[in-house]
mmCIF file of C-alpha atoms in Angstrom:
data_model
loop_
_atom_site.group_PDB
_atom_site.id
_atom_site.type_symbol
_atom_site.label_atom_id
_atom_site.label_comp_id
_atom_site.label_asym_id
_atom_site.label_seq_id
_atom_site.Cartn_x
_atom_site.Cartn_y
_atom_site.Cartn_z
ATOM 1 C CA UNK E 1 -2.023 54.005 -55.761
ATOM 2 C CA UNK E 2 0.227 53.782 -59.106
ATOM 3 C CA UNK E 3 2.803 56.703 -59.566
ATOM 4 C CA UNK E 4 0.953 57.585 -62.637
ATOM 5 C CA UNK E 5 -2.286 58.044 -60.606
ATOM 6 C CA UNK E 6 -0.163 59.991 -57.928
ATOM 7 C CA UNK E 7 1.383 62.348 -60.693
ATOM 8 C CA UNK E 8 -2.148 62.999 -61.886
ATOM 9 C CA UNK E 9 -3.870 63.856 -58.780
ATOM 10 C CA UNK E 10 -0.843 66.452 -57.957
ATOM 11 C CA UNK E 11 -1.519 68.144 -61.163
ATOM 12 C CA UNK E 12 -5.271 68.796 -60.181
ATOM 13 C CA UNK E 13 -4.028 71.067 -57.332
ATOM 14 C CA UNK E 14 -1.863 72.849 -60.158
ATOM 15 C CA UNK E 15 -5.130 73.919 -61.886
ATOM 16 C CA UNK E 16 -6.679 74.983 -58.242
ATOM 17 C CA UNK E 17 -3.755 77.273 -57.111
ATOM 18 C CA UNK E 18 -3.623 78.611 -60.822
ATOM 19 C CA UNK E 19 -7.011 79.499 -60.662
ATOM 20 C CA UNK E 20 -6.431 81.133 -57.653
ATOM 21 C CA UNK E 21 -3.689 82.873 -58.854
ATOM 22 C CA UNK E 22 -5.525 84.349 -62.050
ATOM 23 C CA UNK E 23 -8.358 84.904 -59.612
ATOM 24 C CA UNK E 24 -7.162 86.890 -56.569
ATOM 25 C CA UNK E 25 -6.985 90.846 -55.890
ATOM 26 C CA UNK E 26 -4.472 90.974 -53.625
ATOM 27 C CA UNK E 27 -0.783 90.304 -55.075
ATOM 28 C CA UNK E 28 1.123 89.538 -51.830
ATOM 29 C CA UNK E 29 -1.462 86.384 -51.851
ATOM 30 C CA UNK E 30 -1.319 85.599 -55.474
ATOM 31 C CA UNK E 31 2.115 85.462 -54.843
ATOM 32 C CA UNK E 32 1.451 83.274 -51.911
ATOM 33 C CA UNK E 33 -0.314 81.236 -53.998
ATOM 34 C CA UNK E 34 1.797 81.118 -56.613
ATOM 35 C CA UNK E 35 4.707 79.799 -54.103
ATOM 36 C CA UNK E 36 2.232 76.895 -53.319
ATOM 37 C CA UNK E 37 2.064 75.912 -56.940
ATOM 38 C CA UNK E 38 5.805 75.798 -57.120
ATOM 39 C CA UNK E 39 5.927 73.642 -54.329
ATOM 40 C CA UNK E 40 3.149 71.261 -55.985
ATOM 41 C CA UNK E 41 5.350 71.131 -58.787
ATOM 42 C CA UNK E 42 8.331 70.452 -57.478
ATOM 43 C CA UNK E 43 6.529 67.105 -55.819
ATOM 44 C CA UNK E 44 5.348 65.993 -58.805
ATOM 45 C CA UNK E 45 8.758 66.420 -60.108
ATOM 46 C CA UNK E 46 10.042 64.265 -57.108
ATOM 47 C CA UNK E 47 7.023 61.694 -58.379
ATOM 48 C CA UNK E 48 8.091 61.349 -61.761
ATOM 49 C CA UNK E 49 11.788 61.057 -60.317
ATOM 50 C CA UNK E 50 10.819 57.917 -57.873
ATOM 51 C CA UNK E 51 8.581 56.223 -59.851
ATOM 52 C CA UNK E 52 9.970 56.556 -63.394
ATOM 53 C CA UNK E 53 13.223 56.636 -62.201
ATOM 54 C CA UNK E 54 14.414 59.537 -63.960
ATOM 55 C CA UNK E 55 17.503 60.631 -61.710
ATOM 56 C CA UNK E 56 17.908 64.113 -63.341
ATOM 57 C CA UNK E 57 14.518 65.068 -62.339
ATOM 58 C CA UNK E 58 15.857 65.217 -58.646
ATOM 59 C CA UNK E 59 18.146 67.762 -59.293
ATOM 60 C CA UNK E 60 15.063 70.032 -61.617
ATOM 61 C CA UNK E 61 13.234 69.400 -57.985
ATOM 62 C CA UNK E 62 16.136 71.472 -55.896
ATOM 63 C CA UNK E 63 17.105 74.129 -58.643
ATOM 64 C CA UNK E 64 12.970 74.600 -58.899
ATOM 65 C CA UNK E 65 12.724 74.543 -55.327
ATOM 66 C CA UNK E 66 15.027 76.924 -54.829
ATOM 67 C CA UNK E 67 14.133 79.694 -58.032
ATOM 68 C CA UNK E 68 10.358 78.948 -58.100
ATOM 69 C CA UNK E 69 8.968 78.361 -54.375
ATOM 70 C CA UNK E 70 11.126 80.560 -52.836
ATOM 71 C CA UNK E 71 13.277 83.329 -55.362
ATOM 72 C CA UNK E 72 10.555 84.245 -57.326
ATOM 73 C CA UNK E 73 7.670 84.740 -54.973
ATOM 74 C CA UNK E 74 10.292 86.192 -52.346
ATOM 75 C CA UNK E 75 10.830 89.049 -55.511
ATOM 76 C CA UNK E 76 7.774 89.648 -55.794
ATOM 77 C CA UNK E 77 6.619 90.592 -52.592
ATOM 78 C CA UNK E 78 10.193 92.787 -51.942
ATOM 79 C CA UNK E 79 8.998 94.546 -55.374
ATOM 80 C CA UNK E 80 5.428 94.593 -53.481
ATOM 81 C CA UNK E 81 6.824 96.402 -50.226
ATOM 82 C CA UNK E 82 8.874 99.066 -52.343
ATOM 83 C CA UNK E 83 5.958 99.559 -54.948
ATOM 84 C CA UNK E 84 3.322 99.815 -52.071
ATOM 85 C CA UNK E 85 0.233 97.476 -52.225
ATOM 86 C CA UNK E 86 -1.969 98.602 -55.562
ATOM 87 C CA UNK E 87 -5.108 97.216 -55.975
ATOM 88 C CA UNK E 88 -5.159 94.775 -59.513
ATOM 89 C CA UNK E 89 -7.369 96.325 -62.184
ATOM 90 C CA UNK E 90 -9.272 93.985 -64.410
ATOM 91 C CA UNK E 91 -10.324 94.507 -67.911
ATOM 92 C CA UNK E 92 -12.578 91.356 -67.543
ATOM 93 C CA UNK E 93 -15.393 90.664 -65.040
ATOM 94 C CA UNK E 94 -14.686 88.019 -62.620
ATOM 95 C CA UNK E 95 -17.227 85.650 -64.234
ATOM 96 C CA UNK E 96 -16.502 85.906 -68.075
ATOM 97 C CA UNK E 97 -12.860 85.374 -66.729
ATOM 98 C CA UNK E 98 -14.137 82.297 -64.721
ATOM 99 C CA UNK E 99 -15.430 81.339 -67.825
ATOM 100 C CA UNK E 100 -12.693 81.460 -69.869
ATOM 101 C CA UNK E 101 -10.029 79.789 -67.927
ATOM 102 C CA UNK E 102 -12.305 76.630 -67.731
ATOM 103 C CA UNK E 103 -12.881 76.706 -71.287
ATOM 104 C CA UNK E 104 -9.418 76.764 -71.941
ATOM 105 C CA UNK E 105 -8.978 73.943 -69.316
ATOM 106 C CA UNK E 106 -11.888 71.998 -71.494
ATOM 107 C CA UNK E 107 -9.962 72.824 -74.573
ATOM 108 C CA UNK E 108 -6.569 71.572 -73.541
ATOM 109 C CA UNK E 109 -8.407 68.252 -72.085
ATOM 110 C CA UNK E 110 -9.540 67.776 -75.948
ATOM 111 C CA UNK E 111 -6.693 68.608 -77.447
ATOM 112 C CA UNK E 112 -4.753 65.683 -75.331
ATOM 113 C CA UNK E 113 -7.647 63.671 -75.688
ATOM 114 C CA UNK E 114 -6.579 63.287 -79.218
ATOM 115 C CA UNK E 115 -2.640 62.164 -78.711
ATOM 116 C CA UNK E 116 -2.286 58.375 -79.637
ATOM 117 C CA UNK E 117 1.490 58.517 -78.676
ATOM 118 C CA UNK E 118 1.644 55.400 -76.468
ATOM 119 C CA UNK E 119 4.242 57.554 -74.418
ATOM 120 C CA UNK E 120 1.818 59.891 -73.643
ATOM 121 C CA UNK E 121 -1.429 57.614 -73.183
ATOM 122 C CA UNK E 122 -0.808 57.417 -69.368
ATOM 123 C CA UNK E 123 -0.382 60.813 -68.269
ATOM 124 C CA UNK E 124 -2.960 62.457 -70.102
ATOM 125 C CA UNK E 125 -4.022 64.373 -67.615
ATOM 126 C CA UNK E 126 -1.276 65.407 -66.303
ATOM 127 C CA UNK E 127 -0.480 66.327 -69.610
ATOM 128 C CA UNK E 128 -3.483 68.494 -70.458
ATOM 129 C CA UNK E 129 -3.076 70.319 -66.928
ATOM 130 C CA UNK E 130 0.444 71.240 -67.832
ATOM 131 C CA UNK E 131 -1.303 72.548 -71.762
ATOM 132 C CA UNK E 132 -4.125 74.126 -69.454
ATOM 133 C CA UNK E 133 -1.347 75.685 -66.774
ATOM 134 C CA UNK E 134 0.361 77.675 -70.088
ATOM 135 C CA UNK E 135 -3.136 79.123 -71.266
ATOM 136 C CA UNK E 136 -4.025 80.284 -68.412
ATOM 137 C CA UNK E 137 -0.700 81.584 -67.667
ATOM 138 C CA UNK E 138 -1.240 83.789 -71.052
ATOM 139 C CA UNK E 139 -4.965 84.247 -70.207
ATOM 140 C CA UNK E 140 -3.529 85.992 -66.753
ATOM 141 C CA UNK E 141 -0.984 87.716 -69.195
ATOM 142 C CA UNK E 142 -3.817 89.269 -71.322
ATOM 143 C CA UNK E 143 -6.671 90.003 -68.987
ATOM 144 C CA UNK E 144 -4.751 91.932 -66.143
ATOM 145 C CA UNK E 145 -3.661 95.740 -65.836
ATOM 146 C CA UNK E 146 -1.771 95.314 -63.234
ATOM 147 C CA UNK E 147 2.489 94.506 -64.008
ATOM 148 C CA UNK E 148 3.086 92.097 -61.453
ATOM 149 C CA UNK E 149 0.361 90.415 -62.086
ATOM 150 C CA UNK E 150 0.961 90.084 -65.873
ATOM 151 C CA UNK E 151 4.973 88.520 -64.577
ATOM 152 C CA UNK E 152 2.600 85.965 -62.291
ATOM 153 C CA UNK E 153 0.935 85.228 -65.366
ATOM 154 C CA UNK E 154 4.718 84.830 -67.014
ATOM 155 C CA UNK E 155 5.229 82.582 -64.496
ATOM 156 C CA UNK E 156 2.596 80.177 -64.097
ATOM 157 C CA UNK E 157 3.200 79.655 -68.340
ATOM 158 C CA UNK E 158 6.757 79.255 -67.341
ATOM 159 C CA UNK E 159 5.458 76.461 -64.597
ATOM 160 C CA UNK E 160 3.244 75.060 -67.543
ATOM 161 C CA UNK E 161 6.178 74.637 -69.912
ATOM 162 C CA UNK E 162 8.155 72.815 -67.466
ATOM 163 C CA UNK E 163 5.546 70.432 -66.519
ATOM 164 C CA UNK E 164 5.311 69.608 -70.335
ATOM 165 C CA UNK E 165 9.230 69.131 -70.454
ATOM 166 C CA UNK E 166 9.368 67.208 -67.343
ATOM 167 C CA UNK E 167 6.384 65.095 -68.362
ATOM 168 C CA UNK E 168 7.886 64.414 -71.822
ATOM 169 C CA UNK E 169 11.424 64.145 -71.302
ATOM 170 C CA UNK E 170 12.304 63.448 -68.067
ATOM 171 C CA UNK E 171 15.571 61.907 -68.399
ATOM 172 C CA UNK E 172 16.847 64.985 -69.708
ATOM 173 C CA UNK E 173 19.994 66.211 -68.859
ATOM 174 C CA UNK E 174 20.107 68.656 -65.432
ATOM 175 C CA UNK E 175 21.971 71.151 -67.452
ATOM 176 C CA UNK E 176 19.027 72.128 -70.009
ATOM 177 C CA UNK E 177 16.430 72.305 -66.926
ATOM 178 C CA UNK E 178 19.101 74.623 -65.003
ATOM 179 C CA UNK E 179 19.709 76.472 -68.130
ATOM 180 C CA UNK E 180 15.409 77.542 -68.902
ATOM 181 C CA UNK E 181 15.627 78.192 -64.876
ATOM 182 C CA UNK E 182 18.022 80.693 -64.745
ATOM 183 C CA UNK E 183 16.418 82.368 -68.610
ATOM 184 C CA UNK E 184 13.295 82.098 -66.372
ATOM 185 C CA UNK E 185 14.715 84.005 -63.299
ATOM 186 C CA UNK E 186 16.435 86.716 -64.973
ATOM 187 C CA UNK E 187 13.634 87.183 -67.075
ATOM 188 C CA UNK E 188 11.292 87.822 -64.001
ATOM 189 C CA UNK E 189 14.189 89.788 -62.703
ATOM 190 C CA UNK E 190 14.198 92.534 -65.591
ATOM 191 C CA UNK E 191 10.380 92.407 -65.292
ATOM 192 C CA UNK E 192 10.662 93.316 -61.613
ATOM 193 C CA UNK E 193 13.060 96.434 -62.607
ATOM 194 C CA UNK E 194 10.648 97.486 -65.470
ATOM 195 C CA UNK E 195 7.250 97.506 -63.204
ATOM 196 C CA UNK E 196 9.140 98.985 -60.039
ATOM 197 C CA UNK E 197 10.810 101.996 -62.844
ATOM 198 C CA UNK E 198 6.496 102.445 -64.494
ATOM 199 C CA UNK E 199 5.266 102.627 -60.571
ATOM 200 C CA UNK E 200 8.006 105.216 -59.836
ATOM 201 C CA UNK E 201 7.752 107.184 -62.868
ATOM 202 C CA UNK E 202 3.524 106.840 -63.074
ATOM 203 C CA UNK E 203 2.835 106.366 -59.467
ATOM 204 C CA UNK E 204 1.003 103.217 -60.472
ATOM 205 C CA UNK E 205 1.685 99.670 -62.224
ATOM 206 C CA UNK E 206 -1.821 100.046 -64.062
ATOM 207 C CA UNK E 207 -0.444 98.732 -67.639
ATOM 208 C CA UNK E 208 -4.135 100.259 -68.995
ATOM 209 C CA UNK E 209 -2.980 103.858 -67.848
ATOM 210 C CA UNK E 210 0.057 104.029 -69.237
ATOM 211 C CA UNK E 211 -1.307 103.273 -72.651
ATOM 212 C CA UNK E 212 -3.393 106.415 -72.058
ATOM 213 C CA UNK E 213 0.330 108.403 -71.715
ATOM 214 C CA UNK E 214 1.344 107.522 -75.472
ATOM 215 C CA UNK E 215 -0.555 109.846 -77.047
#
């Protein structure tokens, strides 16, 4: 098996774990979940290191190791434990969302289907996955009530634009991949404050009832 093929295969498993992301009730395992995906990315990182030989990717495998499959998700679930457990209101039935996400999968397929950049010809796919990982990151973003889940969705756009910059320009240098890593962290960080400060002043992390409260 090529690298190319390898790379390609790993980013089908991205879409799977997104979807299951998006998909799930219960945070703790969307969070779960989400740790997976991390992990998945951070071996086709390792790929695209080994077979393209693109040394600074190695280091974007530890510092995403490290912030992605275990920081983040680790956050989350302390946020989880001192929030309580809240079951994740949807303003979309499960089907229409369905629906959507593999439209927008469909769409970023086409949209890549398109490039003629010889660069890009032989990681198309791994290249619409990474397009498809960001919408459905935003789809998460816009469909759910609940806060944490809406910094999962954050995060699996944040996963998508790293694929794209990995994929792209892998021979980067280390310091601009450490430098969106720790934007990404303390991003998810001041999140984490904001939801934890609406559960304790609202007694819920609802984002559709606290819209109710402006009025």
């Amino acid at each position: 098996m090529s690298g190319t093929s390898v790379v390609n295969a790993l980013t089908v498993l991205l879409i799977l774990t997104s979807m299951l992301v998006v998909e799930t009730k219960r945070l703790r395992l969307a969070a779960y979940m989400y740790s997976i995906q991390s992990l998945v990315l951070v071996s086709i990182f390792l790929s695209l290191a080994v077979f393209m030989h693109a040394e600074p990717l190695y280091i974007w495998s530890v510092t995403a190791f490290i912030t992605k499959t275990i920081l983040v998700p680790y956050l989350i679930i302390r946020t989880l434990k001192k929030v309580g457990e809240q079951e994740e209101g949807k303003s979309l039935k499960t089907t229409t969302s369905v629906f959507l996400a593999v439209l927008l999968v469909a769409l970023s397929f086409v949209v890549v289907g398109s490039f003629q950049v010889y660069a890009a010809l032989k990681i198309k796919i791994a290249l619409a996955v990474s397009i498809a990982h960001f919408l459905l990151g935003l789809l998460c973003m816009l469909t759910r009530r609940n806060a944490l889940k809406q910094i999962l969705g954050y995060c699996l756009m944040e996963n998508g634009s790293h694929l794209t910059l990995a994929l792209m320009a892998y021979n980067a240098p280390e310091t601009v991949e450490i430098g969106i890593l720790t934007d990404a962290v303390f991003a998810v960080l001041i999140m984490l404050v904001i939801a934890k400060r609406l559960s304790k002043g609202f007694g819920t992390l609802d984002t559709g009832k606290h819209t109710l409260l402006k009025g």
